[in-house]
CSV table of C-alpha atoms in Angstrom, one decimal:
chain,number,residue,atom,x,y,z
A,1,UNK,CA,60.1,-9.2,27.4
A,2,UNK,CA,63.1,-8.1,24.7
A,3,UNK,CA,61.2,-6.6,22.3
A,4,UNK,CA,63.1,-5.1,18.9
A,5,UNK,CA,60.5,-2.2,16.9
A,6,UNK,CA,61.7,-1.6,13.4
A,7,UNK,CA,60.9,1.7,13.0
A,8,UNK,CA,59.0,3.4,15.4
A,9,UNK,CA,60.5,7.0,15.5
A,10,UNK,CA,57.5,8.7,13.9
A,11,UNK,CA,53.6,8.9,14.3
A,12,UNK,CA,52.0,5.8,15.3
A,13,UNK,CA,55.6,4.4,16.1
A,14,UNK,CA,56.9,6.9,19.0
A,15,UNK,CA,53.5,6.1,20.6
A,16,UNK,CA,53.9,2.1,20.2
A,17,UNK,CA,57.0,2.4,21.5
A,18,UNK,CA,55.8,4.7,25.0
A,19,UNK,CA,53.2,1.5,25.3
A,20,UNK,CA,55.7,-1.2,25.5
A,21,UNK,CA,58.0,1.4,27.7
A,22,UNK,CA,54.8,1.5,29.9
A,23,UNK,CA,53.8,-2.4,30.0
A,24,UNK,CA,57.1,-2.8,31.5
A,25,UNK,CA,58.7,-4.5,28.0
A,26,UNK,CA,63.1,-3.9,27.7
A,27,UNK,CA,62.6,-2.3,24.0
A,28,UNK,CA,65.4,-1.7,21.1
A,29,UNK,CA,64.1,0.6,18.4
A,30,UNK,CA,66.2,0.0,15.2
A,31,UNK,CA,66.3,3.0,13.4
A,32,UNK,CA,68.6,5.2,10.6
A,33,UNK,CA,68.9,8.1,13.2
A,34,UNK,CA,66.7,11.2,11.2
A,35,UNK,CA,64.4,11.5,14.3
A,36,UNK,CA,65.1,11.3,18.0
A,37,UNK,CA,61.8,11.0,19.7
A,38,UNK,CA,61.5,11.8,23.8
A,39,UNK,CA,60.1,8.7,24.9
A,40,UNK,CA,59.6,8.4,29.3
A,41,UNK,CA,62.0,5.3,29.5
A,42,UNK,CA,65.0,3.6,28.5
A,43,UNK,CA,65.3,2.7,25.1
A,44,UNK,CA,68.1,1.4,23.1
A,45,UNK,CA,68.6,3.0,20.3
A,46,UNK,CA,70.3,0.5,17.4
A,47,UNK,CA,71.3,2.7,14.3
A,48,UNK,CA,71.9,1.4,10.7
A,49,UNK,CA,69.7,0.8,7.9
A,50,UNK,CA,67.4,-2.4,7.0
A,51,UNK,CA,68.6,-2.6,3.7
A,52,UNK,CA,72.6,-3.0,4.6
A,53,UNK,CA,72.9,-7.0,5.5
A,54,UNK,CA,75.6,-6.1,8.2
A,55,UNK,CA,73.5,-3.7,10.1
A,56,UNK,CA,70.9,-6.9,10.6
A,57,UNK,CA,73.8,-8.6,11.3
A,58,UNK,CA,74.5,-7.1,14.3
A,59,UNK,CA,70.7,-7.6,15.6
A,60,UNK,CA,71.0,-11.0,16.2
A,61,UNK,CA,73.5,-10.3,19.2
A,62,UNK,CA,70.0,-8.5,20.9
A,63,UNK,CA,68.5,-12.4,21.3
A,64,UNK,CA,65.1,-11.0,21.3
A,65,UNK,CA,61.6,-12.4,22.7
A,66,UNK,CA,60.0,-10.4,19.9
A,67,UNK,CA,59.9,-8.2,16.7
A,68,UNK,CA,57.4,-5.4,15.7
A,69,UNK,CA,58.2,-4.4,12.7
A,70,UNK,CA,56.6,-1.1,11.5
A,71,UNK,CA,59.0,-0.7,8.7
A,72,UNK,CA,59.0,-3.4,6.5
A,73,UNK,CA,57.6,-2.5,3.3
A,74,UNK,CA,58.4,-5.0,0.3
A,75,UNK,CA,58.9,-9.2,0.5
A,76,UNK,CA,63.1,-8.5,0.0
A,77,UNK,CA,63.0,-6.3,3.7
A,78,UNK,CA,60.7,-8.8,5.4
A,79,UNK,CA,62.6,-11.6,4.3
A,80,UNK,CA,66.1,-10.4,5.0
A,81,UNK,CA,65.2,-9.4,8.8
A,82,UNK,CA,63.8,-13.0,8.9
A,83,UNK,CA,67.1,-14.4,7.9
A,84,UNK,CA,69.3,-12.5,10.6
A,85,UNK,CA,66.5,-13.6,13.3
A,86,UNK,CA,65.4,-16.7,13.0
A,87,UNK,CA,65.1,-17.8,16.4
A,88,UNK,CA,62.4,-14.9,17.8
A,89,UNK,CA,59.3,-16.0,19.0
A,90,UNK,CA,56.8,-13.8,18.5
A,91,UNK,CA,56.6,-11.6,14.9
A,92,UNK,CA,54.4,-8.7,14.7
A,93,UNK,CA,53.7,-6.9,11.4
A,94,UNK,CA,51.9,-3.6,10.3
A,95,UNK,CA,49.9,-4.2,7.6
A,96,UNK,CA,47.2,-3.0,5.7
A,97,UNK,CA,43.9,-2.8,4.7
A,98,UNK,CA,45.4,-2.7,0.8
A,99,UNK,CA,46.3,-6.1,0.9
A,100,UNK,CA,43.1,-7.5,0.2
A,101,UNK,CA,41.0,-8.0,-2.7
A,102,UNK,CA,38.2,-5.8,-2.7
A,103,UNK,CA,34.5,-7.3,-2.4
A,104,UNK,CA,31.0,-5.3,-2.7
A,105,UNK,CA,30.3,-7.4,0.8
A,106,UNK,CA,31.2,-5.3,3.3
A,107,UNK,CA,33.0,-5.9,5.7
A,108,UNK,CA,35.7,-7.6,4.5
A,109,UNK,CA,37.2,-10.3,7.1
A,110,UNK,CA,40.5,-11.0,8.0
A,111,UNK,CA,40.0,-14.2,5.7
A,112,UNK,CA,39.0,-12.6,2.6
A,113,UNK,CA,41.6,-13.5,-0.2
A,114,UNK,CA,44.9,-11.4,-1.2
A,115,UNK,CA,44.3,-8.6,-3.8
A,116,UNK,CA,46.3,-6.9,-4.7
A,117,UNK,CA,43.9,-4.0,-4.1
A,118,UNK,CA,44.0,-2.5,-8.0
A,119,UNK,CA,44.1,1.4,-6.8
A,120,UNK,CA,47.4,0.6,-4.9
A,121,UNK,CA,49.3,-0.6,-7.0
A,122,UNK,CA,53.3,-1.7,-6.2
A,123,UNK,CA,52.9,-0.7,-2.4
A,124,UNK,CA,49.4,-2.9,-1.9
A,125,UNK,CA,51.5,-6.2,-4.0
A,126,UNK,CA,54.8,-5.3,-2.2
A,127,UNK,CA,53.2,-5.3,1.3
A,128,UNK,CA,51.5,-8.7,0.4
A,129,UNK,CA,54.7,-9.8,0.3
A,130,UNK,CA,55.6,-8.4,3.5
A,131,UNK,CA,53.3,-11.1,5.1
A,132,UNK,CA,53.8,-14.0,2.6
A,133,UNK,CA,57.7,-13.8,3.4
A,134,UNK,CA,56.5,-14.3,7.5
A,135,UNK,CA,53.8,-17.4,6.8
A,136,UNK,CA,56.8,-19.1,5.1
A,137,UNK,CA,59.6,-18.5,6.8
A,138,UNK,CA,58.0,-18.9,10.1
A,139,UNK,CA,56.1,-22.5,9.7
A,140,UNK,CA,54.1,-23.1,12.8
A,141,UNK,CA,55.9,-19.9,15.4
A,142,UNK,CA,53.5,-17.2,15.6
A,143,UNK,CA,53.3,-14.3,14.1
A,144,UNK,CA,50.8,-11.9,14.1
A,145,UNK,CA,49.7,-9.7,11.4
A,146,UNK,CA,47.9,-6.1,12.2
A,147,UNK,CA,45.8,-4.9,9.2
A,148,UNK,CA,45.3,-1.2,9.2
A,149,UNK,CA,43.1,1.1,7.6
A,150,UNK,CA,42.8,5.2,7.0
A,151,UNK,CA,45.2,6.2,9.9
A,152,UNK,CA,44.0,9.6,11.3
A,153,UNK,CA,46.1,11.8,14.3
A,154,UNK,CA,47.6,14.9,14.8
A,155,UNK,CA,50.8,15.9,12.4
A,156,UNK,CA,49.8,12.9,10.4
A,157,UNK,CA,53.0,12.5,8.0
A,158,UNK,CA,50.1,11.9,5.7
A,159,UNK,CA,48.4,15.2,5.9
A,160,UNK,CA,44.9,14.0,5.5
A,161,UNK,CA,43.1,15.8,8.2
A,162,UNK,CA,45.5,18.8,7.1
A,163,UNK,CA,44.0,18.6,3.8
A,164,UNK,CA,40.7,19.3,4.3
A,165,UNK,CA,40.9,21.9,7.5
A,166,UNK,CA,43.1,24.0,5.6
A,167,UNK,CA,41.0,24.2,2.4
A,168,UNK,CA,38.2,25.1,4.7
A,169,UNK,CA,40.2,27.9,6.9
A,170,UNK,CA,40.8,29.4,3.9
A,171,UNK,CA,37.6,28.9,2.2
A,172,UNK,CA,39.0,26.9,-0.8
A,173,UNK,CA,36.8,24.7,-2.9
A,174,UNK,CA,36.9,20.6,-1.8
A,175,UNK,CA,37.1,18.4,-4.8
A,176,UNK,CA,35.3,15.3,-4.3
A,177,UNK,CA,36.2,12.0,-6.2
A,178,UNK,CA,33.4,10.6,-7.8
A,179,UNK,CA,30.2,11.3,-6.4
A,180,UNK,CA,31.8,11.4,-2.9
A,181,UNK,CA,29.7,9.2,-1.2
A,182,UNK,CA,32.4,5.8,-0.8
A,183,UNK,CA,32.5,4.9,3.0
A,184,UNK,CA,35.5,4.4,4.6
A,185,UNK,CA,36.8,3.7,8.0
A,186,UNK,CA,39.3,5.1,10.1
A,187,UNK,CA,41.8,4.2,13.3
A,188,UNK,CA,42.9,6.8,15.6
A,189,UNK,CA,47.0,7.2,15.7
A,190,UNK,CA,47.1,6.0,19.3
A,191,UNK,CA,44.7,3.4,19.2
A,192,UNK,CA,46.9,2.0,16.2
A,193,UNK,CA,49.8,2.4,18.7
A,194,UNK,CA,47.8,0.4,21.5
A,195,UNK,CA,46.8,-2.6,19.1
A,196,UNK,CA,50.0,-2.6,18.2
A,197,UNK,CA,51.9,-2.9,21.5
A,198,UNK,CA,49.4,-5.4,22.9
A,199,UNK,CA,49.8,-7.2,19.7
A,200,UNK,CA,53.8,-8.5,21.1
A,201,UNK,CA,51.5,-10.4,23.8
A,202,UNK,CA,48.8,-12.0,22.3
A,203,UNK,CA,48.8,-15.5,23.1
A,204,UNK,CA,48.2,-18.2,20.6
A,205,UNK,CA,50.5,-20.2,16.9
A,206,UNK,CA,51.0,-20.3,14.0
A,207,UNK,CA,50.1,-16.8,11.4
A,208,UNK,CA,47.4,-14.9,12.6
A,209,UNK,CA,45.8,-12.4,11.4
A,210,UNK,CA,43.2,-9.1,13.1
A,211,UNK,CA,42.0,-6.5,11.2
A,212,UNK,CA,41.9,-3.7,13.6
A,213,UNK,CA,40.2,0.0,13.5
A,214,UNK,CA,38.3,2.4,15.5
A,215,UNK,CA,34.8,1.5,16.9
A,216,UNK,CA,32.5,3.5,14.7
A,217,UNK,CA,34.5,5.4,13.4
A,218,UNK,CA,33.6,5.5,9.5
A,219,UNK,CA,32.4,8.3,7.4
A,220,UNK,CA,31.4,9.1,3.5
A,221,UNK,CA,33.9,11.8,1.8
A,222,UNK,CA,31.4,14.4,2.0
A,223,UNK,CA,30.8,13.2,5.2
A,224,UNK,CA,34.9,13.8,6.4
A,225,UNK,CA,34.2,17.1,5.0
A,226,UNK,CA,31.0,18.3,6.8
A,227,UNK,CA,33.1,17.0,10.1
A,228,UNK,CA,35.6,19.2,9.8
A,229,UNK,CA,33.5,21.9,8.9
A,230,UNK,CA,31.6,21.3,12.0
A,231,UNK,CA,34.5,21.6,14.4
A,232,UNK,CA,35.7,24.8,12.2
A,233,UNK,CA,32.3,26.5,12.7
A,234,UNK,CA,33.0,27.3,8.9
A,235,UNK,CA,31.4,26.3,5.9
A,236,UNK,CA,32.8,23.8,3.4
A,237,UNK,CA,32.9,24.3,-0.8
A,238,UNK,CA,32.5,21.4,-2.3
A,239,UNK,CA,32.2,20.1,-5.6
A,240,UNK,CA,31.5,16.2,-7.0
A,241,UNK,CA,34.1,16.1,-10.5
A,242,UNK,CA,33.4,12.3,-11.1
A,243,UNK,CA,36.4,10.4,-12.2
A,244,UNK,CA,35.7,7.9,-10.6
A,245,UNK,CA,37.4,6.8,-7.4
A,246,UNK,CA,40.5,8.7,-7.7
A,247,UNK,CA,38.9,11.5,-9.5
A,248,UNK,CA,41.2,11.4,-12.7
A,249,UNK,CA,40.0,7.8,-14.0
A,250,UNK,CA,43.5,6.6,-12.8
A,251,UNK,CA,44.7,2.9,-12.6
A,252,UNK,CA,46.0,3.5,-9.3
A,253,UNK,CA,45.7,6.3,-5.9
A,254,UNK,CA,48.4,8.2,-5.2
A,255,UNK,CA,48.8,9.9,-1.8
A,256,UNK,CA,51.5,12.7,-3.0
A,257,UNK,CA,49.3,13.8,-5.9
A,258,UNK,CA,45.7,13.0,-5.4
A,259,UNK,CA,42.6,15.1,-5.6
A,260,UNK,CA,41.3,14.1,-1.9
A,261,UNK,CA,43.3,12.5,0.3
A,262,UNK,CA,41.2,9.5,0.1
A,263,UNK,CA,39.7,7.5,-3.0
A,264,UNK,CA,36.2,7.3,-3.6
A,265,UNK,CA,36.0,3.6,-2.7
A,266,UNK,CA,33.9,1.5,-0.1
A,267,UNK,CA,36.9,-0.1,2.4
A,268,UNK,CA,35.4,-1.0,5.5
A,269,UNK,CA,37.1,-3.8,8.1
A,270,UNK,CA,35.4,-6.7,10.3
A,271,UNK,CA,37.1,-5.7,13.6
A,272,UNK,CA,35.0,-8.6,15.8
A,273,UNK,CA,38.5,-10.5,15.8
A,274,UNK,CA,40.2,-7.7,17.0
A,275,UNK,CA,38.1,-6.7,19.6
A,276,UNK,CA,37.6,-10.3,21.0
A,277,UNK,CA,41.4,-10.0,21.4
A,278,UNK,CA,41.5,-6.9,23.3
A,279,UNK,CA,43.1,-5.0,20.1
A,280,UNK,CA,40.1,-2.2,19.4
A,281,UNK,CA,40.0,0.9,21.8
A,282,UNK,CA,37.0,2.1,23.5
A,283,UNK,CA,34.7,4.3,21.3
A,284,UNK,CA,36.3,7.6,20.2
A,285,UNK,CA,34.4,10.2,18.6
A,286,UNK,CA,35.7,11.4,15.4
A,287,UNK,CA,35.4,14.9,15.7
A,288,UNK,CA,37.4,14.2,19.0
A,289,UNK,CA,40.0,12.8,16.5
A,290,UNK,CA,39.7,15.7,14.2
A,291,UNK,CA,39.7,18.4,16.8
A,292,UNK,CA,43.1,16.8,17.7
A,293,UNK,CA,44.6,17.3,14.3
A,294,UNK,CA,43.5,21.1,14.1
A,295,UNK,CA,44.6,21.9,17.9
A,296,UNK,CA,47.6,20.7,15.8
A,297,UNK,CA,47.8,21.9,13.1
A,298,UNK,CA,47.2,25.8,14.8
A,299,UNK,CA,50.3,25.1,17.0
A,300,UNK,CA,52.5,24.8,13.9
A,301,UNK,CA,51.8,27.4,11.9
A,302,UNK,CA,54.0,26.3,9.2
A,303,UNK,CA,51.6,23.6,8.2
A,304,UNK,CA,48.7,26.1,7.1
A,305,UNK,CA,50.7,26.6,4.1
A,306,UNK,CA,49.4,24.5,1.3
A,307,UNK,CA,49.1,24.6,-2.4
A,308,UNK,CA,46.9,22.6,-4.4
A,309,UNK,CA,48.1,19.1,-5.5
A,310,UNK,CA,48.8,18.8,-9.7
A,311,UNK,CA,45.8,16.4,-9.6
A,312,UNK,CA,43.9,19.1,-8.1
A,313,UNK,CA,44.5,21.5,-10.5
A,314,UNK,CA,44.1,19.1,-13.7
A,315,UNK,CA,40.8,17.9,-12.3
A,316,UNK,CA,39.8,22.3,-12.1
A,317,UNK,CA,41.5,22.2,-16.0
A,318,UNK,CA,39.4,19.9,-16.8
A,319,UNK,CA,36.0,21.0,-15.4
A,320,UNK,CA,37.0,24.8,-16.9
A,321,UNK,CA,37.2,23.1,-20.2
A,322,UNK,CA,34.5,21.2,-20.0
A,323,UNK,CA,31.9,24.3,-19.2
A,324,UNK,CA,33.7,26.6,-21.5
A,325,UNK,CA,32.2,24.2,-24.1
A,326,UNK,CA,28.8,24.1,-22.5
């Protein structure tokens, strides 16, 4: 099968891309040429940029079976790759767990109704519009929609692992979000990367959608934290600073400037769909995940250098303040 990735030369990506390599699949990787990964097979490397109209163009001379895109973040970038392939037969879509509305009934299935989720803001409304672009441009052609949640893996381009171990290594105080006790649920980087690649041969019509995510694999915040203390052999500092789930009171969660990498928030996935599909890896341990990212993390050195986020250091402001008063 002609399958085109957008994307795909980072993280989860480079990984989905080795697993269509591996199934036998002729792959095209359309990318802006920053990264170079060393995949075992021959891709076709397509450079340009998803935003310039002629550089999709020129995609539609690839007649492709089908499209993974891993790149599409807002309705206008969905919509315009639509346009220059209208003919493919099988669209697949990262998504995310964001998209939803939240619900105190946990867990949420892939049915529950569009959010946006309130805590993220333009990227949670925008990526709706990533999959309302595909249901109407695409009528009754499948397409299949993969909704992620927290993804975890070594040299995460979201340090979120990184975050904790090195706070711990160097016996820094933790700061939890509220009263650190929200659950949420995780997928391993390459079983992202598997669901993904067997996503382009699902059978079935029409817009479908799997939530998809580790087996078992969910933990409180204080619970991440006493993880990664476990497979340091170090204790953690930690301290509850309320705020609710983001820790300052904020509208929305911001992963550059937050005060834990993850919000104090329930978010927790049905994955039954998934797994009837064939989507959901066997059962990983999460410290296995964990221990991955600090094997990691040790063999490049220049990521143990850290400072602590503004939010971080408002949130410490704030507590001084407060006690100084007391």
């Amino acid at each position: 099968m002609k399958v085109l990735v957008m994307g795909g030369t980072r993280f989860v990506g480079v990984l989905a891309v080795q697993r269509l390599l591996d199934a036998g699949h002729e792959v095209s990787v359309f990318h802006r040429g920053s990264r170079q990964p060393d995949w075992t097979g021959n891709v076709r490397s397509v450079l340009g940029d998803r935003n310039n109209p002629a550089d999709l163009a020129r995609l539609a001379e690839g007649r492709f079976d089908t499209v993974l895109d891993l790149s599409a973040y807002t309705g206008d970038q969905t919509a315009s790759l639509l346009a220059a392939l209208p003919d493919v037969g099988r669209w697949v879509h990262c998504s995310t767990v964001n998209v939803v509305r939240p619900s105190p009934v946990l867990p949420w299935p892939e049915e529950i109704d569009y959010g946006p989720h309130p805590l993220w803001g333009n990227y949670a409304i925008d990526k709706i519009a990533c999959e309302r672009a595909i249901q109407n441009a695409r009528a009754g052609a499948h397409s299949v929609i993969i909704r992620l949640p927290l993804v975890l893996g070594p040299l995460n381009f979201i340090p979120r692992e990184e975050f904790v171990l090195n706070r711990i290594l160097d016996g820094a105080q933790i700061l939890l979000p509220g009263d650190g006790q929200a659950v949420h649920q995780y997928i391993y980087r390459d079983h992202a990367a598997e669901a993904l690649a067997r996503a382009v041969d699902l059978p079935g019509e029409g817009f479908d959608v799997y939530n998809v995510a580790s087996k078992r694999c969910n933990t409180s915040l204080e619970g991440f934290v006493d993880v990664c203390a476990e497979i340091l052999g170090r204790p953690a500092y930690t301290r509850t600073v309320g705020g609710g789930p983001t820790g300052e009171d904020r509208a929305t969660f911001n992963n550059a400037d937050c005060v834990f990498p993850f919000s104090n928030e329930n978010t927790i996935l049905a994955i039954d769909k998934a797994e009837r599909a064939g989507l959901v890896s066997p059962f990983m341990d999460i410290r296995e995940m964990i221990a991955a990212a600090y094997d990691a993390l040790l063999a490049h050195p220049e990521r143990r250098q850290w400072t602590r986020t503004d939010a971080e250091q408002r949130v410490l402001a704030r507590l001084d303040t407060v006690e100084a008063r007391s």
